[in-house]
Coordinates of C-alpha atoms (C1' of nucleotides) in Angstrom, one line a residue:
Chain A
X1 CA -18.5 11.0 12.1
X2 CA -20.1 9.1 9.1
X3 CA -22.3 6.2 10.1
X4 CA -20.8 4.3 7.5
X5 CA -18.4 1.3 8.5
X6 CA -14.4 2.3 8.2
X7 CA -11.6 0.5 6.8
X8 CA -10.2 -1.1 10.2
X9 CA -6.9 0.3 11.5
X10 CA -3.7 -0.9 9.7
X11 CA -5.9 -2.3 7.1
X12 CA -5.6 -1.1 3.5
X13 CA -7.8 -0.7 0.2
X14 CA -5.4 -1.3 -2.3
X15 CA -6.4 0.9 -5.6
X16 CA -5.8 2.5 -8.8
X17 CA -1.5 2.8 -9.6
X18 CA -1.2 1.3 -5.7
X19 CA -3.1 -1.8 -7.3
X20 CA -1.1 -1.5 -10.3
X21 CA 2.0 -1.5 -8.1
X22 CA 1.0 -4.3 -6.2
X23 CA 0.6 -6.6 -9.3
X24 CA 3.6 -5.9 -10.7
X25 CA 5.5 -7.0 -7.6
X26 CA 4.0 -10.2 -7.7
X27 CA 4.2 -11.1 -11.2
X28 CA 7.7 -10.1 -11.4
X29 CA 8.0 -12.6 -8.2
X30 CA 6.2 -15.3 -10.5
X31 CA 8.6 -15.1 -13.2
X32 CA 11.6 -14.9 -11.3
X33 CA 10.9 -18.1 -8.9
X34 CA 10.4 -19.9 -12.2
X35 CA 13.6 -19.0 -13.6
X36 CA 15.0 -20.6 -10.0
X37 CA 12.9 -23.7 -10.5
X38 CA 10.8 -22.7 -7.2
X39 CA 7.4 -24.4 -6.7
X40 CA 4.0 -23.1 -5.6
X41 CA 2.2 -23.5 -2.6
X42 CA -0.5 -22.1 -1.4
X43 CA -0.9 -21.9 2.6
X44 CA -3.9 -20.9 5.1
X45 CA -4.3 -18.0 6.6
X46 CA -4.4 -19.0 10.0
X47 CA -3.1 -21.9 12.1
X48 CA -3.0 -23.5 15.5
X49 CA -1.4 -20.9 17.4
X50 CA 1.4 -23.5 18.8
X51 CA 2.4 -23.1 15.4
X52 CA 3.6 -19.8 15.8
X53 CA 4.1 -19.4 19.4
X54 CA 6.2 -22.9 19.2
X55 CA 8.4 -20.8 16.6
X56 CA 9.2 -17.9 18.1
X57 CA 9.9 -19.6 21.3
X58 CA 10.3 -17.8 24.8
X59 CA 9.6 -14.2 23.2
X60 CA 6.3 -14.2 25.0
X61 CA 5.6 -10.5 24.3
X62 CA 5.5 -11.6 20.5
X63 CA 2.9 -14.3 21.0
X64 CA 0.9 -12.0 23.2
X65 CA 0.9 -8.4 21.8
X66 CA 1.4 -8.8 18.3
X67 CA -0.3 -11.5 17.0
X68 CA -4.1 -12.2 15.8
X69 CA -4.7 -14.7 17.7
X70 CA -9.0 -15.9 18.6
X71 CA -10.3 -19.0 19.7
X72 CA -12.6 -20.3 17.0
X73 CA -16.4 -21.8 18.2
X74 CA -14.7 -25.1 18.9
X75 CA -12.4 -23.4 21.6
X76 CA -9.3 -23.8 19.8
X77 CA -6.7 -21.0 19.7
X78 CA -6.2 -20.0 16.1
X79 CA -4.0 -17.5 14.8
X80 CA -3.9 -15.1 11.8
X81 CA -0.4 -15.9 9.9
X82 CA 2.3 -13.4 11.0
X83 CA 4.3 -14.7 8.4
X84 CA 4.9 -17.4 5.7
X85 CA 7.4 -19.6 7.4
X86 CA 6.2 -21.6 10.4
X87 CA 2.8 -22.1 8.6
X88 CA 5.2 -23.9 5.5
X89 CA 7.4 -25.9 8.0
X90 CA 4.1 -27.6 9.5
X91 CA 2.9 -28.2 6.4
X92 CA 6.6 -30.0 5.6
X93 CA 5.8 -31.8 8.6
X94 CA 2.4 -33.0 9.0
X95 CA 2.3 -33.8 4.7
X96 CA 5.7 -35.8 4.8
X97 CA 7.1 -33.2 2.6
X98 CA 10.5 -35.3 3.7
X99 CA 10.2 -37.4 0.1
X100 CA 10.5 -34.0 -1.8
X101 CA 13.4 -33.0 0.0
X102 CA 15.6 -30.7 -1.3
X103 CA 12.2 -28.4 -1.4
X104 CA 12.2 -25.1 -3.0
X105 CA 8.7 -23.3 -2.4
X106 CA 7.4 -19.6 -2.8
X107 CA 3.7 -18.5 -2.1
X108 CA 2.9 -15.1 -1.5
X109 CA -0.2 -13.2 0.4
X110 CA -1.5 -11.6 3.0
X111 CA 0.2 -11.9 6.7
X112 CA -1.1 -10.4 10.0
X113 CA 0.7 -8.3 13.2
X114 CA -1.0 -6.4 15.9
X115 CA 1.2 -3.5 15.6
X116 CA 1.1 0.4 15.2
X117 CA 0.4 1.3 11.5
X118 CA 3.3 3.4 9.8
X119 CA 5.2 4.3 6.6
X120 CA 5.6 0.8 5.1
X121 CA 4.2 -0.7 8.3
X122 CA 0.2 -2.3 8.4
X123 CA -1.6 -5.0 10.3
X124 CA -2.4 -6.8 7.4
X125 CA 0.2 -6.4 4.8
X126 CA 1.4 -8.2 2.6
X127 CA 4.3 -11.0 1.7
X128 CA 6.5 -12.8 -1.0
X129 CA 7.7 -16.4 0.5
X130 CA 10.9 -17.8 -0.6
X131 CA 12.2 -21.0 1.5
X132 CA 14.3 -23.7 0.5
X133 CA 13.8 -26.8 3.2
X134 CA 16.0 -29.8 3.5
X135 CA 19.1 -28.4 2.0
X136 CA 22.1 -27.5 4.3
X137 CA 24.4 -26.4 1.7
X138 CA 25.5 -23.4 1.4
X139 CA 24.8 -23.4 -2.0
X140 CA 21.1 -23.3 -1.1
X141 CA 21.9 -20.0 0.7
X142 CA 23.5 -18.8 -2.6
X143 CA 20.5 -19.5 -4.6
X144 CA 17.9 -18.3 -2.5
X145 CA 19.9 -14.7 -2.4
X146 CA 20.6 -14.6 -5.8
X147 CA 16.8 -15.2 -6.5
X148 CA 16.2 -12.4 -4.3
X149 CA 18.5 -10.4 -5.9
X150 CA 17.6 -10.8 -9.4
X151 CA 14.0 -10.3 -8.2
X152 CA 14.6 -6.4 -6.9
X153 CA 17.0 -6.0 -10.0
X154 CA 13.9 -7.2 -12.7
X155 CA 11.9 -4.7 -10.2
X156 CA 14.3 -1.7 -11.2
X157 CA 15.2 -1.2 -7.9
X158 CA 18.7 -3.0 -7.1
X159 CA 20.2 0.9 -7.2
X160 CA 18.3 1.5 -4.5
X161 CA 19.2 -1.0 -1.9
X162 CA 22.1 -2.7 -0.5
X163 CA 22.2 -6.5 0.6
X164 CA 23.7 -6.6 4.0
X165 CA 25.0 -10.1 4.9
X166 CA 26.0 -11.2 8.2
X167 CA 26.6 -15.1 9.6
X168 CA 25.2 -16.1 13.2
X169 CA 27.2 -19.3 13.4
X170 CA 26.5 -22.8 14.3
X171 CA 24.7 -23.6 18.1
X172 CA 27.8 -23.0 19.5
X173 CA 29.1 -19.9 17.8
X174 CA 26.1 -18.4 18.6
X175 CA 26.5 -19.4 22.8
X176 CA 30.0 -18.6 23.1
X177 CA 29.2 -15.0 21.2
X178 CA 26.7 -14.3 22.8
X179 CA 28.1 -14.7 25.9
X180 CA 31.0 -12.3 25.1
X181 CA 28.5 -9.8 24.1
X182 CA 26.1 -10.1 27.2
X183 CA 29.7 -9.5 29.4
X184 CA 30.9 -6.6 27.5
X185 CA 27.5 -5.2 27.6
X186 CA 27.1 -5.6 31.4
X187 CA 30.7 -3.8 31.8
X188 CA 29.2 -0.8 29.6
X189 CA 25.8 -1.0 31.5
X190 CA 25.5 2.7 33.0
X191 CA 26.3 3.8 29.5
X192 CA 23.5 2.0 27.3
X193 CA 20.3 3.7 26.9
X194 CA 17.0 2.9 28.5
X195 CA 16.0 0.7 26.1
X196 CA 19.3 -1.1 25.3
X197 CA 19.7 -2.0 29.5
X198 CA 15.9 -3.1 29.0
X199 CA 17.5 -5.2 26.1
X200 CA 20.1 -6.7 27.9
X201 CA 18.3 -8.8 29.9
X202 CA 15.5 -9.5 27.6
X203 CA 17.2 -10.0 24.2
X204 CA 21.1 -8.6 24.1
X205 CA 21.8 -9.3 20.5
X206 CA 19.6 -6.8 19.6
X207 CA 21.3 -3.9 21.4
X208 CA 23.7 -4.3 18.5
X209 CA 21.2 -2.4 16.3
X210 CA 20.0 0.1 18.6
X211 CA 18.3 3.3 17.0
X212 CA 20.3 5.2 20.1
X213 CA 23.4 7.2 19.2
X214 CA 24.7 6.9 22.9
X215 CA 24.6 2.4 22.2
X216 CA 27.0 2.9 19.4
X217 CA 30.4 3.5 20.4
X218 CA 29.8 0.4 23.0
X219 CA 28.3 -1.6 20.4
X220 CA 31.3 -0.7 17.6
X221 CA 33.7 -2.2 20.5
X222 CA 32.0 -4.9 21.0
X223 CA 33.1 -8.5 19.8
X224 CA 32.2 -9.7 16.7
X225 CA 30.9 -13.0 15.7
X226 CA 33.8 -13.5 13.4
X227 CA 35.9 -13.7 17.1
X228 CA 33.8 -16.7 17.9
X229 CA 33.3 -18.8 14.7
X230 CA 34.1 -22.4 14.6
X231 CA 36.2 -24.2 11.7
X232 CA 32.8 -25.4 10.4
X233 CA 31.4 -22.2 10.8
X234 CA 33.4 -20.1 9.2
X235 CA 34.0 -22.7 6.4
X236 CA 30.3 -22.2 5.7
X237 CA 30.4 -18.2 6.1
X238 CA 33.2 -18.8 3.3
X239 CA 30.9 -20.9 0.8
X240 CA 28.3 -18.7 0.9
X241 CA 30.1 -15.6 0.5
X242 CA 32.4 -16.7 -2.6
X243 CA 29.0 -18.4 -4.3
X244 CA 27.5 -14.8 -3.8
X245 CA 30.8 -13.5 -5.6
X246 CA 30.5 -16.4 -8.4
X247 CA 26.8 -15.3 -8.6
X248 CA 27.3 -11.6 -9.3
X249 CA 25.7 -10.6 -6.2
X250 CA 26.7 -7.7 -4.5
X251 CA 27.2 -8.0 -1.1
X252 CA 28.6 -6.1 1.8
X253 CA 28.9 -7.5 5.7
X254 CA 27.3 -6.2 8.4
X255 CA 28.1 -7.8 11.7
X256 CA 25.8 -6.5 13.6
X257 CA 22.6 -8.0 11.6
X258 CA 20.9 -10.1 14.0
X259 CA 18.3 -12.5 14.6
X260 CA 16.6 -12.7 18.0
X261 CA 15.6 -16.1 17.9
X262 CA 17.5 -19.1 18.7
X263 CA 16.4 -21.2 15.6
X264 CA 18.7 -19.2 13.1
X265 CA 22.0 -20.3 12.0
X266 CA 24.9 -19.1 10.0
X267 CA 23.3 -17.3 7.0
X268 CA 21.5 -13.9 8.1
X269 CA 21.0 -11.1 5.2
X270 CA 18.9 -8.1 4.6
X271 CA 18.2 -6.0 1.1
X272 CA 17.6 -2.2 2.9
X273 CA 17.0 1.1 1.6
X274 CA 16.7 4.0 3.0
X275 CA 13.8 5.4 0.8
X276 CA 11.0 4.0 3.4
X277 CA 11.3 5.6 6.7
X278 CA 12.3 3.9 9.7
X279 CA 11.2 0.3 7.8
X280 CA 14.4 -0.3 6.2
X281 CA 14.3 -3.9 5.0
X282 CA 12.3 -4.6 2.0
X283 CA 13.6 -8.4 1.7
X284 CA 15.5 -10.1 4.2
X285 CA 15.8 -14.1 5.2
X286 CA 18.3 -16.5 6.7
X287 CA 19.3 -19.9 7.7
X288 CA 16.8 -21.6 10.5
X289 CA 18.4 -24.6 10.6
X290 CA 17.0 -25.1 14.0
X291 CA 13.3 -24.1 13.9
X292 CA 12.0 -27.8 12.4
X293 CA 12.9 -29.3 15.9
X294 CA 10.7 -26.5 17.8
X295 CA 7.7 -27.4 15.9
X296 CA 8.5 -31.4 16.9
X297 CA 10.1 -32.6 13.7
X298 CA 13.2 -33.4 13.3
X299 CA 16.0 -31.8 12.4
X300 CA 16.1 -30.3 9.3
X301 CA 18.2 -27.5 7.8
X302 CA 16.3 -24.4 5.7
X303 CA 16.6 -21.1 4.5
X304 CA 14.5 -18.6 3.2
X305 CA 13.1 -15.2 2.8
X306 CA 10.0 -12.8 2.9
X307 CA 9.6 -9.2 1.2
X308 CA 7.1 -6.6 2.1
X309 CA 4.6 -6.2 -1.0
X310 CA 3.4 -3.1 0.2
X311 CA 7.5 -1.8 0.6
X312 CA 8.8 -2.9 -2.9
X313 CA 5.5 -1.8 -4.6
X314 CA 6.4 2.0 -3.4
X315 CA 10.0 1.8 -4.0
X316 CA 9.4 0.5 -8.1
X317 CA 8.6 2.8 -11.0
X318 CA 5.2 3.8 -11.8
X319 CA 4.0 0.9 -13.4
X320 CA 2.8 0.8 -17.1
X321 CA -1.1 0.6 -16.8
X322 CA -2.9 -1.8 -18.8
X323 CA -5.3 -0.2 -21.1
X324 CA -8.0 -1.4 -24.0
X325 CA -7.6 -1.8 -27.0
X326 CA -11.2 -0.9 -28.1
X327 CA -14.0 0.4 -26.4
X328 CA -17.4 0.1 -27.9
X329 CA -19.6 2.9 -28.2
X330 CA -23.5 1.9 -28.9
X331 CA -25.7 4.4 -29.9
X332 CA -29.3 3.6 -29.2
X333 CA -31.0 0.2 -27.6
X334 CA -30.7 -1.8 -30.7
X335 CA -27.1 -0.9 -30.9
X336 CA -26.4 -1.4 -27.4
X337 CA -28.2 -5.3 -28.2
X338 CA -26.1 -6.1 -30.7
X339 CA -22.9 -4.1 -28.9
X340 CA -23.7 -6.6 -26.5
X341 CA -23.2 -10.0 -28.4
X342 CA -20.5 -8.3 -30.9
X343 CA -17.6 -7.5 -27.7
X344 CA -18.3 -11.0 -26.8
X345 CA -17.3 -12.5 -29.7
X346 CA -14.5 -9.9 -29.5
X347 CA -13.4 -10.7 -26.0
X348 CA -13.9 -14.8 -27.3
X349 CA -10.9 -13.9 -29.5
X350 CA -8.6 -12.7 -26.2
X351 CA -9.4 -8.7 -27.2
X352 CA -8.6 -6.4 -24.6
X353 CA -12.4 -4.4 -25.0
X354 CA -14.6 -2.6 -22.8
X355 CA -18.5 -1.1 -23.7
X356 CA -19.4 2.8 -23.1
X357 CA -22.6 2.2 -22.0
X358 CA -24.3 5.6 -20.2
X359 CA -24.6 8.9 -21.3
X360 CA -24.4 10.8 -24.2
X361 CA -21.9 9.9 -27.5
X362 CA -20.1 12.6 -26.1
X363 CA -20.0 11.2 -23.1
X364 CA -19.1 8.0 -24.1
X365 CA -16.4 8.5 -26.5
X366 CA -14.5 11.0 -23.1
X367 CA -15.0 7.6 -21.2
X368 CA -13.3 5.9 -23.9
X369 CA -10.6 8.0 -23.8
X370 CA -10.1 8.4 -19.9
X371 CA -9.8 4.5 -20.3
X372 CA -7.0 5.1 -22.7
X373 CA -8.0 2.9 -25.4
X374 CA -6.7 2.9 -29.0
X375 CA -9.4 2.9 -30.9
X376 CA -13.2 3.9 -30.1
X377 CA -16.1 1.0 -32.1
X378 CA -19.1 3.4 -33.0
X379 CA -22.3 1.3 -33.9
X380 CA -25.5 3.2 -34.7
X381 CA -28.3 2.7 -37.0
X382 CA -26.4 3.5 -40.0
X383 CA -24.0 0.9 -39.0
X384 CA -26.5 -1.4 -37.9
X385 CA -28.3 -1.1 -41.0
X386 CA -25.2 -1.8 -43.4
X387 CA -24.1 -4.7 -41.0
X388 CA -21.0 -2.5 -39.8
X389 CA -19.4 -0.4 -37.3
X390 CA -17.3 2.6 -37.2
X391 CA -13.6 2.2 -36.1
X392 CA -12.4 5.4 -34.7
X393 CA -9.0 6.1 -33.8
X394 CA -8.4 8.1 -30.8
X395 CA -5.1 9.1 -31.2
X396 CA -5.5 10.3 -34.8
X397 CA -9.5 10.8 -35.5
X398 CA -9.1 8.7 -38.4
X399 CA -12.5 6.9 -38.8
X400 CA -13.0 3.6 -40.7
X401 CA -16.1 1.2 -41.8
X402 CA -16.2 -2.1 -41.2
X403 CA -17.7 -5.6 -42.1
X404 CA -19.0 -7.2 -39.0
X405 CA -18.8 -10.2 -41.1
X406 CA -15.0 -9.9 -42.3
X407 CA -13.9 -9.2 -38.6
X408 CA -15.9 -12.1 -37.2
X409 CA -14.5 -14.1 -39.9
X410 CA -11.5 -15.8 -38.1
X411 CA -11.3 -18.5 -35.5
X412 CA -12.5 -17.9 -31.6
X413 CA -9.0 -17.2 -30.1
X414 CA -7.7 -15.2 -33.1
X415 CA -7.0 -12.4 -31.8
X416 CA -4.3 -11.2 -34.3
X417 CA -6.6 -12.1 -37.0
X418 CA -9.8 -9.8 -35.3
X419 CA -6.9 -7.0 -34.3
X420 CA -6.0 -6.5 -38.1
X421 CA -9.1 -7.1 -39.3
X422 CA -10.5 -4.3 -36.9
X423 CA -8.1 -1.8 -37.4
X424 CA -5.7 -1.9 -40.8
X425 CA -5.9 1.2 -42.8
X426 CA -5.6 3.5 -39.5
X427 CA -2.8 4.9 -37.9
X428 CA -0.3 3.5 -40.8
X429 CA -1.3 -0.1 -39.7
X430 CA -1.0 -1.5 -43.0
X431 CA -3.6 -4.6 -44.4
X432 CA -1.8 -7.8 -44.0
X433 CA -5.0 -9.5 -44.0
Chain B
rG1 C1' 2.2 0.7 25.2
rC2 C1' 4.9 5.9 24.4
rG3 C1' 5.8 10.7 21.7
rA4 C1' 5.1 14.5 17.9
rC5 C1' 2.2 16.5 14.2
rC6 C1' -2.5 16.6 11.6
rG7 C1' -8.4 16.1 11.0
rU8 C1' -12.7 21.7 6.3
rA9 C1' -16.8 18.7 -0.3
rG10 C1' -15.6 12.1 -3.2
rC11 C1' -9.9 13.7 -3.5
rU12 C1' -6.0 17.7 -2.7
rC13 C1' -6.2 22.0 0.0
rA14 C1' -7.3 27.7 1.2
rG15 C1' -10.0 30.1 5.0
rU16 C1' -6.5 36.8 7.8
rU17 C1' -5.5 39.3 15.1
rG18 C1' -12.0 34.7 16.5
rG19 C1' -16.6 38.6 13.0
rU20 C1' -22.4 38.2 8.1
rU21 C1' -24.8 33.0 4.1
rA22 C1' -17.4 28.3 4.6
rG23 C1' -14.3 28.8 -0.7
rA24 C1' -10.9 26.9 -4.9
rG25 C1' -8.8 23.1 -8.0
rC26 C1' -9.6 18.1 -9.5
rA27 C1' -13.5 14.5 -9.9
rU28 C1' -19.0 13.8 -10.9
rC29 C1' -23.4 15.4 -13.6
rG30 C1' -25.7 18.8 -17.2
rG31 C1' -25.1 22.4 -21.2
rU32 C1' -22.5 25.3 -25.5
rU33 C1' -22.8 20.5 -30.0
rU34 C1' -29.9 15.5 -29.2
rG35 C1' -23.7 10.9 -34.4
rU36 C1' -18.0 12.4 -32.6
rG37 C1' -13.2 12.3 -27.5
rG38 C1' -8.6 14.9 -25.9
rU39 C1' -8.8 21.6 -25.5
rA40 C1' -12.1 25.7 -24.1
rC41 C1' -16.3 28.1 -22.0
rC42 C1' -21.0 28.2 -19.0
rG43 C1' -23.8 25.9 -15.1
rA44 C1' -25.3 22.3 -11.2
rG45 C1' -25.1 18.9 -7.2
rG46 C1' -22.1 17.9 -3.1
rG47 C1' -20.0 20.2 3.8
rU48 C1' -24.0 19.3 11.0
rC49 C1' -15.6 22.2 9.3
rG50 C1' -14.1 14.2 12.8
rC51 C1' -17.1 13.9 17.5
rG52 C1' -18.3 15.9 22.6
rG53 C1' -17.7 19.7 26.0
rG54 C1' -15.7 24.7 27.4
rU55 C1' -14.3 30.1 26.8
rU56 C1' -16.8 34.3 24.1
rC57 C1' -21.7 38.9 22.1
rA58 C1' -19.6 35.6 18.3
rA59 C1' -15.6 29.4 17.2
rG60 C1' -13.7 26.1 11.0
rU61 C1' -10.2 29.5 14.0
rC62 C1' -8.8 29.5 21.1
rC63 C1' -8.9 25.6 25.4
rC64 C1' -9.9 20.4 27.3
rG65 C1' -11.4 15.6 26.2
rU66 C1' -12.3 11.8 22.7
rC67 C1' -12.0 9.2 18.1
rG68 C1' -9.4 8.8 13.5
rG69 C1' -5.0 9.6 10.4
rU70 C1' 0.4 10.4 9.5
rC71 C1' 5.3 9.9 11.1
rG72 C1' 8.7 8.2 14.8
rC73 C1' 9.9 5.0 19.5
rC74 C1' 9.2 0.0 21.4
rC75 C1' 8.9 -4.6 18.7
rC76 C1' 10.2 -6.8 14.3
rA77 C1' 9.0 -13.9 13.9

RNA sequence: GCGACCGUAGCUCAGUUGGUUAGAGCAUCGGUUUGUGGUACCGAGGGUCGCGGGUUCAAGUCCCGUCGGUCGCCCCA
């Protein structure tokens, strides 16, 4: 056993192409919320607990298994975020967010829940945000999708999962259906599984997605929402559904996606795969019209989502890896001087560069390729000497002189300028100088 | 919290029914070439075989425990 101090369970160290992955997630998340006219926030990391516990309501095993919670040196009870939304709606609240109502927000980061590490699954892992807050149109529901969707499409990756899309109702849908499903459950009782009778008391909607083959012929007979839905209801159900259609978004209904806690309403929906194990949902969101008036405030409708980082970063193609454009390769102290000042004044004009700075020229010029850069800058004494340095190209061997001068010549941020000025005459890059 | 499988070099792994001094590839460093990369060849460093106990003349190998990892169950806000 090394004395050394391990990575933590659950925790990961995020490197290399799973780094790569990771950024190109998120920047595809950037671009897309822009395009949807989504604003930025950023959020802390942890909260009150009441925050969270006040939002997931009577699930006590939640608050008390599964989340990081500590009390800090003042005695408070803090907890670590297990997620983006509660942390946003308190911020709505105690900011008077109100005045920017309709509000359309995305942040993304790191979340936090006490559970058992696997595929896809970590303690601290990590989120994209999506919530639109003060809007209780259906059209909202629409847009928030549809960003999601065009999000996992830009990612390459819309073949590969399926948005399931379900509706939980108004207040009174959700009672009266739930109601009919704890009855017909109870009537099937000797047949559930462990778990699902375990379920039944605890939280009976979610014996509709049991895991165990022996739940499904009970659950496949059991009513559906659809059986339950008021006019209003089902009006909604309707707008959301033919926006989706408008929208291009691919849809299909699955009426036994559920949400456990009171708070949601009508809109429930999940992008799934089955390319990660038992974690299946890689983006998934819905209405909680009712969570606002847990946390104190009043009532105010929302909807939004959250994707797993980690989940869509191994489900994308590899990613293309960024790479300089030059590496410099000194050769001898006053070389390495003057190597020094001269990549700063390339990296003044936005140049993608990096210095070989150890080892032998042989050495340096294999580092210089293992970073895949174009074109290797050799400076010696020769060069020193004439005021120039060597361009080498890697792919070809060509090798080219160069006034230091000439190349320096343009303006601090021209980068096209010091590019052509660097490196016309190889490869077939022809002088346009 | 429960279950299954797995822990050998920095990484990926081999290691025979238990049998001498535990191996390979990749990576790292050096050399063939002290101013020329990708390819090739030569060499070097790097391991208390996760940890503890047991069986045995002998344990990387078998048994027990423990810690860690992976996958699944539970849970999924």
């Amino acid at each position: 056993m090394s004395k050394t101090p391990q990575r933590v369970r659950g925790t990961q160290d995020i490197f290399g192409e799973d780094a790569d992955r990771f950024q190109a997630v998120v920047s595809a998340f950037d671009r897309v919320r822009r395009l949807y006219a989504f604003r930025r926030v950023e959020m802390p990391v942890f909260e009150e607990t009441q925050v969270f516990a006040r939002s997931i309501g009577e699930t006590t095993d939640v608050v008390s298994k599964e989340m990081y919670s500590f009390e800090d040196r003042g005695g408070d009870s803090l907890t670590l975020r297990p997620e983006f939304t509660a942390g946003i709606c308190r911020a709505y609240l105690s900011n008077g967010w109100q005045q920017h109502a309709p509000l359309k927000l995305v942040t993304h980061g790191a979340a936090f829940r006490y559970e058992r590490p696997q595929k896809g699954r970590y303690r601290q892992f990590h989120q994209l945000d999506a919530e639109t807050i003060g809007a209780g149109e259906p059209a909202a529901d629409v847009e928030i999708i549809a960003m999601g969707a065009q999000l996992l499409d830009e990612l390459g990756i819309s073949e590969r999962v399926e948005l399931k899309l379900n509706t939980l109702g108004d207040p009174a849908t959700r009672d009266a259906w739930r109601d009919a499903l704890v009855e017909h459950f109870r009537g099937h009782r000797n047949d559930l599984s462990e778990d699902s009778r375990a379920r039944l008391e605890k939280n009976p909607l979610r014996i509709l997605d049991s895991k165990a083959h022996q739940d499904w012929p009970i659950v496949d007979a059991a009513p559906t929402v659809d059986d339950f839905l008021t006019a209003e209801a089902s009006d909604f159900f309707a707008a959301v559904t033919s926006g989706l259609d408008a929208a291009g978004v691919k849809w299909t209904r699955d009426p036994r996606l559920v949400r456990g806690l009171d708070y949601y309403r009508h809109t429930a929906f999940e992008f799934v795969t089955e390319d990660l194990g038992a974690q299946s949902a890689v983006l998934a969101g819905g209405r909680y019209d009712g969570l606002m008036e847990s946390l104190g405030g009043p009532h105010t409708p929302a909807v939004g989502w959250a994707a797993g980082i980690e989940r869509l970063g191994m489900l994308i193609d590899s990613p293309w890896q960024e790479r300089p454009e030059f590496v410099l390769v000194p050769m001898g102290s006053d070389a390495e001087i003057f190597c020094g000042g001269f990549i700063a004044d390339l990296r003044r004009r936005g140049v993608y560069c990096d210095m070989a700075y150890r080892g032998s020229l042989k050495k340096r010029l294999q580092r210089a390729d293992a970073a895949k850069a174009s074109y290797a800058i050799l400076v010696g004494e020769d060069e020193l000497a004439a005021g120039e340095v060597t361009i080498r190209s890697l792919k070809s061997g060509e090798q080219l002189r160069r006034s230091v001068a000439e190349i320096l010549k343009g303006p601090i941020g021209g980068r096209t300028f010091t590019l052509v000025s660097l490196t016309h005459g190889l490869d077939g890059i022809a002088n346009t100088l």
